[in-house]
């Protein structure tokens, strides 16, 4: 069974640009969550999508948005990039329900904003 | 206030010895889930072990076991017989709310992590 895949793995952008990151969950998983990891703030929850609906959102500005498609694949978009957006962006998928709903993470997209 | 506290920024352990990584948590919910993840230098988060708040027995997965003390709100990870490949960052995380049935909105809150180095 294939794991969670994220593309691209590495990305360099300039301040003010926008970026779109992609995440393909494990087959059968309906929930996709996004996290930002930085040395200073650690791992922070961005948002979660379940069956194409945003179910939960972390404390991030509106420049961060996402969506989920009918095949559960998800994209995350960051507009008007700032230097502080440089981070490892991790996507995690899970079945979406049940008491032992472990999240399985992808390898991440490392975004550098210059 | 931090919901997940990992007080050990870094730890060293001799190969083949056991090591305990500390984690305390703060929640007012009765139902929650606790997770440990391993993050090697490659960046991928690897799920290690899970403990539900209503689970009466401590979770075990191979060389990993979770020392769950609910009254103290601690969920320490024990790695037995450490291997060189265990060198990595280890994160404790809590999921709340924790629903036994049906889909519910939840998120994982992570601690700051502990960097474990295994010495040959």
Short mmCIF file of C-alpha atoms in Angstrom, two decimals:
data_model
loop_
_atom_site.label_atom_id
_atom_site.label_comp_id
_atom_site.label_asym_id
_atom_site.label_seq_id
_atom_site.Cartn_x
_atom_site.Cartn_y
_atom_site.Cartn_z
CA UNK A 1 0.00 0.00 0.00
CA UNK A 2 1.48 3.33 -1.06
CA UNK A 3 2.10 5.90 1.64
CA UNK A 4 1.30 9.58 1.71
CA UNK A 5 3.01 11.45 -1.10
CA UNK A 6 3.76 15.14 -1.27
CA UNK A 7 4.92 17.20 -4.19
CA UNK A 8 7.14 18.98 -4.69
CA UNK A 9 9.69 17.93 -2.07
CA UNK A 10 11.64 21.17 -2.25
CA UNK A 11 10.60 24.61 -3.36
CA UNK A 12 12.27 28.02 -3.46
CA UNK A 13 10.07 31.07 -3.87
CA UNK A 14 10.43 34.82 -3.61
CA UNK A 15 8.57 37.07 -1.20
CA UNK A 16 5.21 38.11 -2.56
CA UNK A 17 4.76 35.05 -4.74
CA UNK A 18 2.23 32.36 -4.14
CA UNK A 19 2.75 28.61 -3.89
CA UNK A 20 0.65 25.48 -4.13
CA UNK A 21 1.62 22.25 -2.41
CA UNK A 22 0.02 18.90 -3.15
CA UNK A 23 -0.71 15.88 -1.00
CA UNK A 24 -2.00 12.47 -2.04
CA UNK A 25 -3.27 10.45 0.93
CA UNK A 26 -3.14 6.74 1.49
CA UNK A 27 -5.78 4.98 -0.56
CA UNK A 28 -9.04 4.83 1.39
CA UNK A 29 -8.15 7.67 3.72
CA UNK A 30 -10.65 10.50 3.65
CA UNK A 31 -9.06 12.93 6.07
CA UNK A 32 -6.07 15.09 5.19
CA UNK A 33 -4.39 17.44 7.65
CA UNK A 34 -1.65 19.97 7.04
CA UNK A 35 1.04 21.06 9.49
CA UNK A 36 3.78 23.66 9.39
CA UNK A 37 7.07 22.87 11.09
CA UNK A 38 9.64 25.55 11.89
CA UNK A 39 12.60 25.51 14.29
CA UNK A 40 11.08 28.31 16.35
CA UNK A 41 7.41 27.32 16.53
CA UNK A 42 7.68 23.58 16.15
CA UNK A 43 4.79 21.70 14.59
CA UNK A 44 1.64 23.71 14.14
CA UNK A 45 -1.70 22.55 12.80
CA UNK A 46 -2.90 24.38 9.71
CA UNK A 47 -6.16 22.72 8.72
CA UNK A 48 -7.95 19.45 8.17
CA UNK A 49 -10.13 18.37 5.28
CA UNK A 50 -12.58 15.53 5.30
CA UNK A 51 -14.70 14.58 2.31
CA UNK A 52 -13.87 17.83 0.52
CA UNK A 53 -14.89 19.99 3.50
CA UNK A 54 -12.63 21.93 5.81
CA UNK A 55 -13.39 20.52 9.21
CA UNK A 56 -10.93 22.32 11.41
CA UNK A 57 -8.53 25.23 11.05
CA UNK A 58 -5.53 26.32 13.05
CA UNK A 59 -4.48 29.83 13.94
CA UNK A 60 -2.98 30.96 10.65
CA UNK A 61 -3.72 34.02 8.51
CA UNK A 62 -6.07 33.86 5.57
CA UNK A 63 -3.09 33.72 3.21
CA UNK A 64 -3.04 30.01 3.99
CA UNK A 65 -5.82 28.08 2.31
CA UNK A 66 -6.49 24.61 1.11
CA UNK A 67 -8.91 22.34 -0.60
CA UNK A 68 -9.63 18.68 -1.04
CA UNK A 69 -10.79 16.93 -4.16
CA UNK A 70 -13.25 14.09 -4.57
CA UNK A 71 -10.38 11.57 -4.69
CA UNK A 72 -9.19 12.90 -1.28
CA UNK A 73 -6.10 14.52 -2.74
CA UNK A 74 -5.47 17.87 -1.14
CA UNK A 75 -3.73 21.07 -2.06
CA UNK A 76 -2.49 23.83 0.16
CA UNK A 77 -1.98 27.36 -1.12
CA UNK A 78 -0.02 30.20 0.42
CA UNK A 79 -0.44 33.60 -1.17
CA UNK A 80 1.80 36.65 -0.80
CA UNK A 81 4.66 34.67 0.65
CA UNK A 82 6.63 36.08 3.57
CA UNK A 83 10.10 35.12 4.77
CA UNK A 84 8.51 33.58 7.86
CA UNK A 85 6.62 31.09 5.71
CA UNK A 86 9.87 29.20 5.15
CA UNK A 87 9.18 25.85 6.75
CA UNK A 88 8.65 22.15 6.30
CA UNK A 89 5.01 21.56 5.37
CA UNK A 90 3.74 18.16 6.35
CA UNK A 91 0.60 16.48 5.18
CA UNK A 92 -1.01 13.64 7.10
CA UNK A 93 -3.83 11.33 6.14
CA UNK A 94 -6.14 9.19 8.20
CA UNK A 95 -9.30 7.22 7.73
CA UNK A 96 -11.27 10.06 9.23
CA UNK A 97 -13.15 8.41 12.02
CA UNK A 98 -12.95 5.83 14.76
CA UNK A 99 -11.13 5.64 18.05
CA UNK A 100 -7.70 4.68 16.77
CA UNK A 101 -7.45 7.00 13.85
CA UNK A 102 -3.71 7.31 13.46
CA UNK A 103 -2.37 9.96 11.16
CA UNK A 104 0.25 8.91 8.65
CA UNK A 105 2.56 11.62 7.44
CA UNK A 106 4.14 12.27 4.10
CA UNK A 107 7.79 13.22 3.60
CA UNK A 108 6.98 16.93 3.58
CA UNK A 109 7.63 19.86 1.28
CA UNK A 110 10.49 22.08 2.31
CA UNK A 111 9.64 25.65 1.30
CA UNK A 112 12.26 28.36 1.29
CA UNK A 113 11.17 31.95 0.78
CA UNK A 114 13.89 34.41 -0.22
CA UNK B 1 -0.10 27.10 28.55
CA UNK B 2 1.50 24.26 26.68
CA UNK B 3 -0.73 21.29 26.14
CA UNK B 4 2.14 18.90 25.52
CA UNK B 5 5.40 19.26 27.43
CA UNK B 6 8.57 17.40 26.58
CA UNK B 7 11.16 18.50 29.10
CA UNK B 8 14.18 16.81 27.53
CA UNK B 9 15.44 18.77 24.51
CA UNK B 10 18.17 16.19 23.94
CA UNK B 11 19.17 12.81 25.27
CA UNK B 12 21.99 10.33 24.79
CA UNK B 13 21.72 6.58 25.21
CA UNK B 14 24.18 3.76 24.76
CA UNK B 15 23.38 1.28 22.04
CA UNK B 16 21.39 -1.74 23.34
CA UNK B 17 20.26 0.11 26.46
CA UNK B 18 16.71 1.24 27.21
CA UNK B 19 15.71 4.90 27.26
CA UNK B 20 12.64 6.78 28.48
CA UNK B 21 11.42 9.95 26.79
CA UNK B 22 9.14 12.09 28.94
CA UNK B 23 5.83 13.60 27.96
CA UNK B 24 3.22 15.33 30.07
CA UNK B 25 -0.03 16.70 28.74
CA UNK B 26 -2.81 19.01 29.78
CA UNK B 27 -6.44 18.51 28.89
CA UNK B 28 -9.83 18.84 30.52
CA UNK B 29 -11.36 16.24 28.23
CA UNK B 30 -11.92 12.73 29.50
CA UNK B 31 -11.53 11.27 26.03
CA UNK B 32 -8.32 11.86 24.16
CA UNK B 33 -5.59 10.05 22.28
CA UNK B 34 -1.84 10.20 22.76
CA UNK B 35 0.69 9.50 20.03
CA UNK B 36 4.42 9.27 19.65
CA UNK B 37 6.11 10.01 16.37
CA UNK B 38 9.71 9.68 15.23
CA UNK B 39 11.22 12.18 12.82
CA UNK B 40 14.59 11.26 11.29
CA UNK B 41 16.71 13.89 9.62
CA UNK B 42 14.89 13.15 6.36
CA UNK B 43 11.86 14.94 7.79
CA UNK B 44 9.16 12.31 7.52
CA UNK B 45 7.08 11.77 10.65
CA UNK B 46 6.84 8.08 11.49
CA UNK B 47 4.01 6.85 13.70
CA UNK B 48 5.31 4.75 16.60
CA UNK B 49 2.62 4.10 19.16
CA UNK B 50 -0.83 5.14 20.31
CA UNK B 51 -2.62 5.22 23.67
CA UNK B 52 -6.28 5.99 24.15
CA UNK B 53 -7.36 7.65 27.37
CA UNK B 54 -9.73 4.79 28.13
CA UNK B 55 -7.23 2.05 27.34
CA UNK B 56 -6.56 0.20 30.56
CA UNK B 57 -3.31 -1.39 29.48
CA UNK B 58 -0.17 0.41 28.42
CA UNK B 59 0.37 0.28 24.67
CA UNK B 60 3.25 -1.70 23.24
CA UNK B 61 4.59 -1.94 19.69
CA UNK B 62 7.69 -4.04 19.32
CA UNK B 63 10.55 -2.24 21.10
CA UNK B 64 8.30 0.70 21.94
CA UNK B 65 6.08 0.88 24.97
CA UNK B 66 4.12 3.72 26.46
CA UNK B 67 4.12 4.25 30.21
CA UNK B 68 0.70 5.84 30.63
CA UNK B 69 -0.08 7.39 34.01
CA UNK B 70 -3.44 9.04 33.59
CA UNK B 71 -3.67 10.66 37.01
CA UNK B 72 -0.29 12.29 36.50
CA UNK B 73 -1.14 13.13 32.88
CA UNK B 74 2.04 11.58 31.62
CA UNK B 75 2.68 9.37 28.62
CA UNK B 76 6.36 8.46 28.55
CA UNK B 77 7.83 6.51 25.65
CA UNK B 78 10.17 3.67 26.50
CA UNK B 79 12.48 2.34 23.81
CA UNK B 80 14.12 -0.94 24.72
CA UNK B 81 17.41 -2.17 23.28
CA UNK B 82 18.29 1.09 21.50
CA UNK B 83 19.69 0.88 18.00
CA UNK B 84 21.77 3.37 16.03
CA UNK B 85 18.79 3.88 13.73
CA UNK B 86 16.78 5.18 16.66
CA UNK B 87 18.72 8.44 16.55
CA UNK B 88 16.07 11.02 15.62
CA UNK B 89 13.65 13.61 16.97
CA UNK B 90 10.75 12.18 18.94
CA UNK B 91 7.46 13.98 19.29
CA UNK B 92 4.64 13.39 21.70
CA UNK B 93 1.23 14.48 20.46
CA UNK B 94 -2.31 14.60 21.75
CA UNK B 95 -5.51 14.38 19.79
CA UNK B 96 -8.67 15.84 21.21
CA UNK B 97 -11.61 15.51 21.17
CA UNK B 98 -11.54 11.81 20.91
CA UNK B 99 -14.71 10.23 19.64
CA UNK B 100 -15.37 6.53 19.93
CA UNK B 101 -17.91 6.57 17.17
CA UNK B 102 -18.51 8.64 14.14
CA UNK B 103 -16.27 11.11 12.45
CA UNK B 104 -15.25 14.09 14.42
CA UNK B 105 -13.11 17.10 13.94
CA UNK B 106 -9.77 16.78 15.64
CA UNK B 107 -6.22 17.94 15.41
CA UNK B 108 -2.93 16.77 16.77
CA UNK B 109 -1.11 19.08 19.16
CA UNK B 110 2.60 18.34 19.30
CA UNK B 111 5.25 18.87 21.92
CA UNK B 112 8.57 20.54 21.10
CA UNK B 113 10.29 17.19 20.73
CA UNK B 114 13.29 15.36 22.16
CA UNK B 115 16.40 14.73 20.12
CA UNK B 116 17.66 11.24 20.86
CA UNK B 117 21.21 10.27 20.00
CA UNK B 118 22.27 6.65 20.25
CA UNK B 119 25.96 6.14 20.98
CA UNK B 120 27.69 3.03 19.63
#
